[in-house]
GROMACS .gro file of C-alpha atoms in nm:
model
  347
    1MET     CA    1   0.000   0.000   0.000
    2GLY     CA    2   0.123   0.349  -0.074
    3CYS     CA    3   0.013   0.670   0.095
    4GLY     CA    4   0.096   1.026  -0.002
    5GLY     CA    5   0.032   1.228   0.313
    6SER     CA    6  -0.063   1.587   0.370
    7LYS     CA    7   0.231   1.821   0.401
    8ASN     CA    8   0.152   1.864   0.770
    9LEU     CA    9   0.189   1.496   0.849
   10THR     CA   10   0.520   1.409   1.009
   11LYS     CA   11   0.717   1.097   0.922
   12GLU     CA   12   0.592   0.760   1.036
   13ASP     CA   13   0.708   0.590   1.354
   14LYS     CA   14   0.926   0.319   1.201
   15THR     CA   15   0.841   0.069   1.473
   16SER     CA   16   0.465   0.093   1.461
   17HIS     CA   17   0.392   0.262   1.126
   18LYS     CA   18   0.149   0.488   1.311
   19LEU     CA   19   0.071   0.808   1.128
   20SER     CA   20   0.113   1.123   1.335
   21HIS     CA   21  -0.182   1.359   1.359
   22GLY     CA   22  -0.189   1.642   1.107
   23VAL     CA   23  -0.417   1.868   0.911
   24GLY     CA   24  -0.553   1.709   0.596
   25PHE     CA   25  -0.741   1.842   0.296
   26SER     CA   26  -1.104   1.902   0.223
   27ARG     CA   27  -1.217   1.622  -0.004
   28ASN     CA   28  -1.382   1.715  -0.333
   29ALA     CA   29  -1.316   2.086  -0.279
   30GLN     CA   30  -1.348   2.254  -0.617
   31GLN     CA   31  -1.134   2.539  -0.741
   32ASP     CA   32  -1.296   2.815  -0.944
   33TYR     CA   33  -1.074   2.801  -1.249
   34THR     CA   34  -1.322   2.952  -1.495
   35SER     CA   35  -1.305   3.323  -1.414
   36ASN     CA   36  -0.932   3.376  -1.361
   37PRO     CA   37  -0.754   3.040  -1.384
   38ASN     CA   38  -0.400   3.168  -1.356
   39GLU     CA   39  -0.464   3.280  -0.997
   40SER     CA   40  -0.486   2.913  -0.898
   41ILE     CA   41  -0.179   2.789  -1.083
   42ARG     CA   42   0.170   2.752  -0.948
   43SER     CA   43   0.403   3.007  -1.109
   44LEU     CA   44   0.736   2.851  -1.202
   45GLU     CA   45   1.012   2.994  -1.417
   46THR     CA   46   1.256   2.704  -1.460
   47TYR     CA   47   1.184   2.495  -1.767
   48TYR     CA   48   1.259   2.126  -1.796
   49LYS     CA   49   1.626   2.099  -1.890
   50ASN     CA   50   1.616   2.458  -2.018
   51GLN     CA   51   1.368   2.362  -2.288
   52LYS     CA   52   1.166   2.682  -2.306
   53PRO     CA   53   0.878   2.660  -2.555
   54PRO     CA   54   0.897   2.920  -2.831
   55SER     CA   55   0.627   3.180  -2.881
   56TYR     CA   56   0.535   3.020  -3.213
   57ALA     CA   57   0.397   2.669  -3.279
   58PHE     CA   58   0.572   2.420  -3.051
   59ALA     CA   59   0.757   2.133  -3.221
   60ASP     CA   60   0.892   1.905  -2.947
   61ASP     CA   61   1.225   1.779  -3.075
   62ARG     CA   62   1.293   1.619  -2.733
   63PHE     CA   63   0.975   1.409  -2.747
   64PRO     CA   64   0.862   1.393  -3.110
   65PRO     CA   65   0.541   1.219  -3.227
   66ASN     CA   66   0.698   0.903  -3.366
   67SER     CA   67   0.718   0.533  -3.281
   68GLU     CA   68   1.049   0.574  -3.097
   69THR     CA   69   0.878   0.793  -2.839
   70VAL     CA   70   0.624   0.514  -2.777
   71PHE     CA   71   0.879   0.234  -2.752
   72GLY     CA   72   1.132   0.419  -2.538
   73LYS     CA   73   1.398   0.495  -2.796
   74TYR     CA   74   1.598   0.800  -2.895
   75LYS     CA   75   1.786   0.801  -3.224
   76GLY     CA   76   1.758   0.423  -3.244
   77GLU     CA   77   1.885   0.350  -2.892
   78TYR     CA   78   1.671   0.239  -2.600
   79THR     CA   79   1.661   0.499  -2.325
   80ASP     CA   80   1.612   0.239  -2.048
   81THR     CA   81   1.941   0.054  -2.012
   82ASN     CA   82   1.792  -0.210  -1.777
   83GLU     CA   83   1.731  -0.489  -2.027
   84GLU     CA   84   1.512  -0.707  -1.804
   85ARG     CA   85   1.280  -0.421  -1.708
   86ARG     CA   86   1.274  -0.291  -2.065
   87ASN     CA   87   1.176  -0.631  -2.207
   88ARG     CA   88   0.897  -0.670  -1.950
   89ALA     CA   89   0.759  -0.330  -2.048
   90LEU     CA   90   0.785  -0.390  -2.422
   91SER     CA   91   0.608  -0.726  -2.389
   92ALA     CA   92   0.307  -0.538  -2.247
   93ILE     CA   93   0.270  -0.327  -2.563
   94PRO     CA   94   0.060  -0.545  -2.797
   95ILE     CA   95   0.134  -0.358  -3.121
   96SER     CA   96   0.427  -0.304  -3.355
   97GLU     CA   97   0.596   0.024  -3.438
   98GLU     CA   98   0.414   0.024  -3.773
   99ASP     CA   99   0.080   0.030  -3.590
  100VAL     CA  100   0.151   0.364  -3.421
  101ILE     CA  101   0.012   0.690  -3.556
  102TRP     CA  102  -0.021   1.023  -3.376
  103LYS     CA  103  -0.317   1.258  -3.376
  104HIS     CA  104  -0.401   1.590  -3.215
  105ALA     CA  105  -0.619   1.578  -2.904
  106TYR     CA  106  -0.924   1.721  -3.083
  107GLU     CA  107  -0.893   1.451  -3.353
  108ILE     CA  108  -0.915   1.179  -3.086
  109TRP     CA  109  -1.158   1.322  -2.830
  110GLY     CA  110  -1.345   1.583  -3.036
  111ASP     CA  111  -1.359   1.960  -3.061
  112ASP     CA  112  -1.537   1.982  -2.724
  113ALA     CA  113  -1.253   1.815  -2.533
  114LYS     CA  114  -1.087   2.029  -2.265
  115ILE     CA  115  -0.805   1.998  -2.019
  116PHE     CA  116  -1.059   2.040  -1.737
  117GLY     CA  117  -1.433   1.985  -1.738
  118ASP     CA  118  -1.672   2.136  -1.485
  119LYS     CA  119  -1.516   1.919  -1.215
  120ILE     CA  120  -1.203   1.710  -1.174
  121LEU     CA  121  -1.324   1.352  -1.130
  122LEU     CA  122  -1.163   1.020  -1.041
  123ASP     CA  123  -1.285   0.864  -1.364
  124ASP     CA  124  -1.151   1.135  -1.597
  125ILE     CA  125  -0.861   0.903  -1.678
  126LYS     CA  126  -0.888   0.537  -1.775
  127ILE     CA  127  -0.632   0.277  -1.874
  128GLY     CA  128  -0.612   0.227  -2.251
  129GLN     CA  129  -0.467  -0.064  -2.444
  130VAL     CA  130  -0.143  -0.061  -2.245
  131ALA     CA  131  -0.177  -0.069  -1.866
  132ASP     CA  132   0.028   0.166  -1.650
  133ALA     CA  133  -0.206   0.094  -1.359
  134TYR     CA  134   0.022   0.233  -1.089
  135PHE     CA  135   0.017   0.573  -1.263
  136VAL     CA  136  -0.355   0.589  -1.340
  137ALA     CA  137  -0.449   0.465  -0.992
  138THR     CA  138  -0.233   0.735  -0.834
  139LEU     CA  139  -0.380   1.013  -1.051
  140SER     CA  140  -0.730   0.894  -0.964
  141ALA     CA  141  -0.640   0.911  -0.596
  142LEU     CA  142  -0.501   1.263  -0.639
  143ALA     CA  143  -0.826   1.366  -0.808
  144GLU     CA  144  -0.998   1.347  -0.468
  145PHE     CA  145  -0.820   1.678  -0.407
  146PRO     CA  146  -0.874   1.871  -0.732
  147PHE     CA  147  -0.642   2.161  -0.648
  148LEU     CA  148  -0.346   1.918  -0.643
  149ILE     CA  149  -0.417   1.843  -1.009
  150LEU     CA  150  -0.495   2.201  -1.104
  151GLN     CA  151  -0.173   2.349  -0.967
  152LEU     CA  152   0.034   2.124  -1.196
  153PHE     CA  153  -0.088   2.313  -1.503
  154LYS     CA  154   0.045   2.655  -1.594
  155THR     CA  155  -0.239   2.689  -1.846
  156VAL     CA  156  -0.585   2.537  -1.824
  157GLU     CA  157  -0.692   2.538  -2.187
  158ILE     CA  158  -0.561   2.352  -2.490
  159PRO     CA  159  -0.386   2.617  -2.700
  160ASN     CA  160  -0.540   2.663  -3.045
  161ASN     CA  161  -0.221   2.815  -3.183
  162GLY     CA  162   0.008   2.513  -3.148
  163LYS     CA  163   0.183   2.639  -2.836
  164ALA     CA  164   0.296   2.401  -2.563
  165ILE     CA  165   0.097   2.283  -2.265
  166GLU     CA  166   0.321   2.348  -1.963
  167ILE     CA  167   0.311   2.105  -1.671
  168ALA     CA  168   0.493   2.122  -1.337
  169ILE     CA  169   0.678   1.808  -1.225
  170GLN     CA  170   0.919   1.761  -0.937
  171ILE     CA  171   1.240   1.617  -1.086
  172ASP     CA  172   1.520   1.518  -0.847
  173GLY     CA  173   1.371   1.741  -0.579
  174ASP     CA  174   1.330   2.051  -0.798
  175TRP     CA  175   1.007   2.171  -0.955
  176LYS     CA  176   1.043   2.207  -1.332
  177ILE     CA  177   0.807   2.302  -1.612
  178VAL     CA  178   0.779   2.024  -1.871
  179PRO     CA  179   0.638   2.144  -2.205
  180VAL     CA  180   0.437   1.896  -2.413
  181ASP     CA  181   0.236   1.926  -2.732
  182ASP     CA  182  -0.122   1.805  -2.784
  183MET     CA  183  -0.045   1.495  -2.992
  184PHE     CA  184  -0.103   1.141  -2.865
  185PRO     CA  185  -0.023   0.791  -2.999
  186ILE     CA  186  -0.311   0.579  -3.119
  187ASN     CA  187  -0.343   0.233  -3.268
  188LYS     CA  188  -0.406   0.278  -3.639
  189ASN     CA  189  -0.594  -0.055  -3.648
  190ASN     CA  190  -0.875   0.058  -3.419
  191GLY     CA  191  -0.825   0.434  -3.379
  192LYS     CA  192  -0.801   0.410  -2.998
  193PRO     CA  193  -0.537   0.559  -2.767
  194ILE     CA  194  -0.253   0.318  -2.698
  195PHE     CA  195  -0.205   0.448  -2.347
  196SER     CA  196  -0.457   0.625  -2.123
  197ASP     CA  197  -0.797   0.738  -2.245
  198ALA     CA  198  -1.020   1.025  -2.133
  199PRO     CA  199  -1.380   0.895  -2.125
  200ASN     CA  200  -1.519   1.229  -2.001
  201LYS     CA  201  -1.320   1.432  -2.258
  202SER     CA  202  -1.132   1.597  -1.969
  203LEU     CA  203  -0.771   1.561  -2.079
  204TRP     CA  204  -0.572   1.657  -1.768
  205GLY     CA  205  -0.487   1.290  -1.706
  206VAL     CA  206  -0.356   1.210  -2.053
  207PHE     CA  207  -0.148   1.529  -2.054
  208LEU     CA  208   0.006   1.440  -1.717
  209GLU     CA  209   0.077   1.091  -1.847
  210LYS     CA  210   0.250   1.236  -2.154
  211ALA     CA  211   0.467   1.463  -1.938
  212TRP     CA  212   0.551   1.164  -1.717
  213ALA     CA  213   0.647   0.962  -2.025
  214LYS     CA  214   0.863   1.247  -2.151
  215VAL     CA  215   1.072   1.283  -1.837
  216ASN     CA  216   1.114   0.904  -1.827
  217GLY     CA  217   1.237   0.879  -2.186
  218GLY     CA  218   0.935   0.724  -2.356
  219TYR     CA  219   0.591   0.575  -2.301
  220ALA     CA  220   0.733   0.223  -2.274
  221ASN     CA  221   0.939   0.334  -1.975
  222ILE     CA  222   0.628   0.417  -1.770
  223VAL     CA  223   0.457   0.080  -1.809
  224ILE     CA  224   0.631  -0.049  -1.495
  225GLY     CA  225   0.656   0.166  -1.186
  226TYR     CA  226   0.545   0.241  -0.831
  227PRO     CA  227   0.277   0.480  -0.705
  228ARG     CA  228   0.529   0.646  -0.472
  229GLU     CA  229   0.726   0.764  -0.778
  230VAL     CA  230   0.416   0.944  -0.903
  231PHE     CA  231   0.337   1.091  -0.561
  232GLU     CA  232   0.692   1.224  -0.535
  233ALA     CA  233   0.683   1.376  -0.885
  234PHE     CA  234   0.340   1.542  -0.869
  235THR     CA  235   0.302   1.641  -0.503
  236PRO     CA  236   0.524   1.800  -0.236
  237PHE     CA  237   0.431   1.534   0.019
  238THR     CA  238   0.613   1.253   0.196
  239THR     CA  239   0.526   0.900   0.083
  240ILE     CA  240   0.484   0.612   0.325
  241PRO     CA  241   0.497   0.261   0.172
  242ILE     CA  242   0.343  -0.012   0.387
  243ASP     CA  243   0.417  -0.380   0.325
  244ILE     CA  244   0.108  -0.564   0.444
  245ALA     CA  245   0.308  -0.886   0.484
  246LYS     CA  246   0.493  -0.720   0.773
  247GLU     CA  247   0.180  -0.586   0.945
  248ASN     CA  248  -0.070  -0.763   1.166
  249LYS     CA  249  -0.431  -0.712   1.064
  250LYS     CA  250  -0.517  -0.483   1.355
  251SER     CA  251  -0.223  -0.250   1.295
  252LEU     CA  252  -0.279  -0.249   0.919
  253TRP     CA  253  -0.647  -0.158   0.954
  254GLU     CA  254  -0.571   0.119   1.203
  255ASN     CA  255  -0.315   0.262   0.962
  256ILE     CA  256  -0.559   0.263   0.672
  257VAL     CA  257  -0.846   0.417   0.869
  258GLY     CA  258  -0.618   0.673   1.031
  259ALA     CA  259  -0.475   0.776   0.697
  260ASP     CA  260  -0.823   0.810   0.551
  261GLN     CA  261  -0.940   1.024   0.842
  262TYR     CA  262  -0.651   1.263   0.783
  263ASN     CA  263  -0.722   1.268   0.410
  264CYS     CA  264  -0.405   1.096   0.302
  265ILE     CA  265  -0.394   1.006  -0.066
  266MET     CA  266  -0.372   0.629  -0.091
  267THR     CA  267  -0.320   0.351  -0.340
  268CYS     CA  268  -0.290  -0.024  -0.294
  269SER     CA  269  -0.170  -0.313  -0.504
  270ILE     CA  270  -0.193  -0.691  -0.520
  271LYS     CA  271   0.118  -0.900  -0.571
  272GLU     CA  272   0.147  -1.150  -0.851
  273GLY     CA  273   0.058  -1.503  -0.745
  274THR     CA  274  -0.201  -1.405  -0.484
  275PRO     CA  275  -0.456  -1.692  -0.483
  276GLY     CA  276  -0.833  -1.667  -0.515
  277LEU     CA  277  -0.854  -1.325  -0.678
  278SER     CA  278  -1.063  -1.419  -0.979
  279LYS     CA  279  -1.342  -1.547  -0.752
  280VAL     CA  280  -1.393  -1.199  -0.605
  281GLY     CA  281  -1.320  -0.990  -0.913
  282LEU     CA  282  -0.971  -0.863  -0.824
  283ILE     CA  283  -0.657  -0.860  -1.040
  284GLU     CA  284  -0.307  -0.967  -0.942
  285ASN     CA  285   0.001  -0.755  -1.011
  286HIS     CA  286  -0.227  -0.452  -1.034
  287SER     CA  287  -0.271  -0.117  -0.857
  288PHE     CA  288  -0.593   0.041  -0.728
  289SER     CA  289  -0.690   0.379  -0.585
  290LEU     CA  290  -0.783   0.341  -0.219
  291ILE     CA  291  -1.075   0.580  -0.181
  292SER     CA  292  -1.192   0.535   0.178
  293ALA     CA  293  -1.208   0.301   0.476
  294PHE     CA  294  -1.444   0.293   0.772
  295GLU     CA  295  -1.592   0.066   1.037
  296ARG     CA  296  -1.961   0.046   1.136
  297LYS     CA  297  -2.167  -0.142   1.390
  298ILE     CA  298  -2.428  -0.364   1.222
  299GLY     CA  299  -2.621  -0.580   1.463
  300ASP     CA  300  -2.365  -0.754   1.681
  301ASP     CA  301  -2.081  -0.717   1.429
  302ASN     CA  302  -1.823  -0.446   1.365
  303VAL     CA  303  -1.798  -0.437   0.987
  304LYS     CA  304  -1.487  -0.305   0.813
  305ILE     CA  305  -1.545  -0.157   0.465
  306MET     CA  306  -1.282  -0.034   0.222
  307LYS     CA  307  -1.355   0.130  -0.115
  308ILE     CA  308  -1.108   0.086  -0.397
  309ARG     CA  309  -1.121   0.189  -0.762
  310ASN     CA  310  -0.989  -0.014  -1.053
  311PRO     CA  311  -0.804   0.219  -1.297
  312PHE     CA  312  -0.941   0.010  -1.584
  313GLY     CA  313  -1.267   0.190  -1.503
  314GLU     CA  314  -1.453  -0.140  -1.517
  315GLY     CA  315  -1.480  -0.473  -1.337
  316GLU     CA  316  -1.664  -0.550  -1.015
  317TRP     CA  317  -1.578  -0.671  -0.669
  318ASN     CA  318  -1.819  -0.962  -0.620
  319GLY     CA  319  -1.736  -1.088  -0.271
  320ASP     CA  320  -1.899  -0.991   0.057
  321TRP     CA  321  -2.044  -0.638   0.057
  322SER     CA  322  -2.041  -0.614  -0.321
  323ASP     CA  323  -2.340  -0.442  -0.483
  324LYS     CA  324  -2.551  -0.759  -0.499
  325SER     CA  325  -2.431  -0.913  -0.175
  326ALA     CA  326  -2.693  -1.053   0.060
  327LYS     CA  327  -2.518  -0.870   0.344
  328TRP     CA  328  -2.679  -0.544   0.232
  329THR     CA  329  -2.982  -0.571   0.457
  330ASP     CA  330  -3.191  -0.264   0.535
  331SER     CA  331  -3.012  -0.223   0.867
  332ALA     CA  332  -2.676  -0.244   0.690
  333LYS     CA  333  -2.778   0.023   0.438
  334ASN     CA  334  -2.894   0.249   0.720
  335ALA     CA  335  -2.567   0.199   0.907
  336ILE     CA  336  -2.360   0.265   0.593
  337PRO     CA  337  -2.529   0.548   0.400
  338GLU     CA  338  -2.227   0.552   0.164
  339PHE     CA  339  -2.377   0.241   0.002
  340ASP     CA  340  -2.479   0.320  -0.356
  341PRO     CA  341  -2.704   0.061  -0.522
  342ASN     CA  342  -2.615   0.209  -0.862
  343GLY     CA  343  -2.252   0.122  -0.810
  344SER     CA  344  -2.085   0.464  -0.831
  345ASN     CA  345  -1.931   0.411  -0.486
  346ARG     CA  346  -1.819   0.055  -0.521
  347SER     CA  347  -1.638  -0.130  -0.246
   0.00000   0.00000   0.00000
């Protein structure tokens, strides 16, 4: 499990993994970025590796729209020198270099697509044909606090004059502005994005993914990763990884609930080889956004409920307390008003 804490949380106690008390954030707080958006955006002057976008149409010679950018190459050479990791990533890309074409954002998502819609939502970004679940799950978790997403953008509209979209990323401890264009790789065989999609036509997620791919030397290089890397690049907060194999159940649950109460931003993952997952609708070697956790008294039982979100944007938990579970009696629904029979708040 990974947790990106509020900036007022101190470091964990290494013996107990207890989170110290601190001031969290207001969930789902919305920024007014329609009247004067630049008032809400972090002002940074240092550009990524001194690559300042020109005032005219931006042609990104550091991250051009070609197949090498997708497969993690630069001038014919792989940018990831770790052969084992590189081969694992490339094996997850089910297309050839000849299948890659690039299109402008409006050609993929339509003229009405925007960087931000009326609200910043968890499901604005969805895994495409290639899964970088750790990244999408982390962005979905960050979307609980919309201003964290908003402040990464120096502009909030897709330029219609070919200029760059400028995104703030923390690189080696320093905040930099990473300029990207509005072109994305799609599979020419089906016309769909190869990497993340934007089902709501709010493109903040796919632009952040492109900036993340750029600083990592190619889209292929972001297939494999850890949520803490994303937390550290896109927030100023401390990350606290928790290995559940080293925690007893009581301590683990207290950590999760405590982190949720202080509005920590959390993800979780399931290791490869974990038995019995298919019976309950979970996926091994996969990351999820951890939305909330709470405990309620139902009859004589104390019931522990945890909500997670699959970055695929589909699939259902079908074990106890799933939408159609017999455990959802009237008394249970009254005790847990978060229950949504339509499935928008799925456990």
